[in-house]
Amino acid sequence: MGTGFMIMLSVMLIVGAVVGVVAQRRAQRGRRPSDLDAEAEANHWLVRLGGGLVPPDVRVWVDADETAGRALTDAAECHRAARVRLAAASTAGEYAEVTRVAKEGLEHLREARTALGLGPVPVPATSGSEAARRSAVGAGVAATSA
């Protein structure tokens, strides 16, 4: 009876540990990103915007019409504002605002590139998933090196 009890107790402890790990992982999925995750996300979009502002050929930007010039100016202003906010940010909410401003700048950059005939930069993914981030990063690299 002692050996059977010990085996049953061991099985129950193992099952309990597995259930606990699964429950903990499920709880983490629904949780908001940490401040560090939010800071990394904000930095990612700010760097992407900054990289997009570097012209592939300066002559194309010099010949920009009024629409493209305004969009480039707006994108540069979003970049400046996002950098200032990032320097002062310390919470996930503040970092999310930096991300929003940087994505807004990318939208202005897309408008400018379209007006210049360079082809649009894909709209940034709104999902925080890693797969969406990878596809957006890959598209941004290809678009800025055109």
Tab-separated table of C-alpha atoms in Angstrom:
chain	number	residue	atom	x	y	z
A	1	MET	CA	0.000	0.000	0.000
A	2	GLY	CA	2.880	2.385	0.616
A	3	THR	CA	4.376	1.979	-2.879
A	4	GLY	CA	1.004	2.429	-4.609
A	5	PHE	CA	0.322	5.552	-2.568
A	6	MET	CA	3.739	7.011	-3.475
A	7	ILE	CA	3.218	6.330	-7.196
A	8	MET	CA	-0.236	7.913	-7.093
A	9	LEU	CA	1.112	10.926	-5.213
A	10	SER	CA	3.966	11.316	-7.727
A	11	VAL	CA	1.558	11.161	-10.681
A	12	MET	CA	-0.715	13.737	-9.044
A	13	LEU	CA	2.223	16.079	-8.388
A	14	ILE	CA	3.444	15.783	-12.001
A	15	VAL	CA	-0.059	16.419	-13.385
A	16	GLY	CA	-0.441	19.389	-11.041
A	17	ALA	CA	2.868	20.849	-12.168
A	18	VAL	CA	1.933	20.475	-15.858
A	19	VAL	CA	-1.463	22.089	-15.278
A	20	GLY	CA	0.225	24.943	-13.404
A	21	VAL	CA	2.735	25.599	-16.196
A	22	VAL	CA	0.011	25.534	-18.863
A	23	ALA	CA	-2.190	27.898	-16.842
A	24	GLN	CA	0.725	30.284	-16.283
A	25	ARG	CA	1.578	30.393	-20.012
A	26	ARG	CA	-2.036	31.036	-20.966
A	27	ALA	CA	-2.228	33.871	-18.456
A	28	GLN	CA	0.934	35.441	-19.904
A	29	ARG	CA	-0.492	35.429	-23.446
A	30	GLY	CA	-3.363	37.704	-22.482
A	31	ARG	CA	-1.216	40.027	-20.437
A	32	ARG	CA	-0.171	43.441	-21.682
A	33	PRO	CA	3.467	43.831	-22.712
A	34	SER	CA	5.951	44.818	-20.072
A	35	ASP	CA	7.549	48.247	-20.075
A	36	LEU	CA	10.691	46.709	-21.545
A	37	ASP	CA	8.734	45.013	-24.357
A	38	ALA	CA	6.880	48.257	-25.079
A	39	GLU	CA	10.172	50.180	-25.143
A	40	ALA	CA	11.683	47.699	-27.599
A	41	GLU	CA	8.587	47.952	-29.816
A	42	ALA	CA	8.731	51.762	-29.760
A	43	ASN	CA	12.444	51.721	-30.611
A	44	HIS	CA	11.765	49.317	-33.487
A	45	TRP	CA	9.206	51.598	-35.149
A	46	LEU	CA	11.263	54.737	-34.506
A	47	VAL	CA	14.351	53.195	-36.126
A	48	ARG	CA	12.244	52.000	-39.044
A	49	LEU	CA	10.870	55.519	-39.563
A	50	GLY	CA	14.338	57.035	-39.318
A	51	GLY	CA	15.669	54.565	-41.872
A	52	GLY	CA	12.814	55.386	-44.225
A	53	LEU	CA	13.658	59.078	-44.058
A	54	VAL	CA	17.087	58.412	-45.549
A	55	PRO	CA	16.546	58.902	-49.284
A	56	PRO	CA	17.697	56.173	-51.642
A	57	ASP	CA	18.604	58.934	-54.127
A	58	VAL	CA	18.756	62.529	-52.890
A	59	ARG	CA	17.956	63.898	-56.359
A	60	VAL	CA	14.518	62.290	-56.240
A	61	TRP	CA	13.736	64.094	-52.984
A	62	VAL	CA	15.085	67.413	-54.260
A	63	ASP	CA	12.629	67.271	-57.168
A	64	ALA	CA	9.689	66.531	-54.840
A	65	ASP	CA	6.433	68.310	-55.566
A	66	GLU	CA	4.441	70.096	-52.881
A	67	THR	CA	2.459	66.993	-51.871
A	68	ALA	CA	5.563	64.854	-51.452
A	69	GLY	CA	7.419	67.660	-49.695
A	70	ARG	CA	4.603	68.156	-47.199
A	71	ALA	CA	4.391	64.417	-46.531
A	72	LEU	CA	8.171	64.191	-46.020
A	73	THR	CA	8.043	67.150	-43.653
A	74	ASP	CA	5.204	65.537	-41.708
A	75	ALA	CA	7.125	62.248	-41.522
A	76	ALA	CA	10.232	64.047	-40.266
A	77	GLU	CA	8.142	65.906	-37.680
A	78	CYS	CA	6.641	62.613	-36.464
A	79	HIS	CA	10.182	61.227	-36.180
A	80	ARG	CA	11.284	64.228	-34.112
A	81	ALA	CA	8.189	64.051	-31.883
A	82	ALA	CA	8.575	60.301	-31.361
A	83	ARG	CA	12.252	60.720	-30.388
A	84	VAL	CA	11.352	63.400	-27.841
A	85	ARG	CA	8.567	61.246	-26.389
A	86	LEU	CA	10.793	58.177	-26.289
A	87	ALA	CA	13.406	60.070	-24.280
A	88	ALA	CA	10.783	60.942	-21.657
A	89	ALA	CA	8.802	57.664	-21.702
A	90	SER	CA	8.878	55.263	-18.774
A	91	THR	CA	5.592	53.329	-18.905
A	92	ALA	CA	4.091	50.901	-21.424
A	93	GLY	CA	1.398	53.471	-22.243
A	94	GLU	CA	3.964	56.173	-23.016
A	95	TYR	CA	5.938	53.758	-25.179
A	96	ALA	CA	2.718	52.835	-27.000
A	97	GLU	CA	2.237	56.517	-27.809
A	98	VAL	CA	5.770	56.654	-29.257
A	99	THR	CA	4.897	53.627	-31.394
A	100	ARG	CA	1.696	55.304	-32.589
A	101	VAL	CA	3.509	58.498	-33.590
A	102	ALA	CA	6.242	56.554	-35.407
A	103	LYS	CA	3.638	54.540	-37.332
A	104	GLU	CA	1.889	57.779	-38.232
A	105	GLY	CA	5.215	59.020	-39.595
A	106	LEU	CA	5.546	55.846	-41.658
A	107	GLU	CA	2.133	56.554	-43.141
A	108	HIS	CA	3.323	60.048	-44.163
A	109	LEU	CA	6.457	58.471	-45.590
A	110	ARG	CA	4.323	56.063	-47.619
A	111	GLU	CA	2.367	59.029	-49.021
A	112	ALA	CA	5.599	60.807	-49.961
A	113	ARG	CA	7.069	57.752	-51.656
A	114	THR	CA	3.871	57.257	-53.621
A	115	ALA	CA	3.894	60.910	-54.735
A	116	LEU	CA	7.542	60.532	-55.790
A	117	GLY	CA	6.761	57.393	-57.767
A	118	LEU	CA	9.017	55.241	-55.564
A	119	GLY	CA	6.281	52.809	-54.656
A	120	PRO	CA	4.497	52.752	-51.333
A	121	VAL	CA	5.967	51.540	-48.090
A	122	PRO	CA	3.599	48.854	-46.746
A	123	VAL	CA	1.357	50.031	-43.915
A	124	PRO	CA	2.831	48.935	-40.587
A	125	ALA	CA	1.184	45.986	-38.901
A	126	THR	CA	-1.050	46.951	-35.997
A	127	SER	CA	-0.670	43.557	-34.351
A	128	GLY	CA	2.046	43.082	-31.781
A	129	SER	CA	2.703	39.534	-32.963
A	130	GLU	CA	6.223	38.550	-33.937
A	131	ALA	CA	5.100	37.250	-37.352
A	132	ALA	CA	3.458	40.565	-38.214
A	133	ARG	CA	6.545	42.416	-37.040
A	134	ARG	CA	8.865	40.274	-39.174
A	135	SER	CA	6.801	40.784	-42.307
A	136	ALA	CA	6.597	44.532	-41.700
A	137	VAL	CA	10.335	44.799	-41.048
A	138	GLY	CA	11.189	42.831	-44.165
A	139	ALA	CA	8.862	44.957	-46.268
A	140	GLY	CA	10.323	48.171	-44.842
A	141	VAL	CA	13.886	47.128	-45.590
A	142	ALA	CA	13.006	46.286	-49.177
A	143	ALA	CA	11.064	49.511	-49.630
A	144	THR	CA	13.753	51.794	-48.244
A	145	SER	CA	16.480	50.244	-50.350
A	146	ALA	CA	14.540	50.689	-53.605
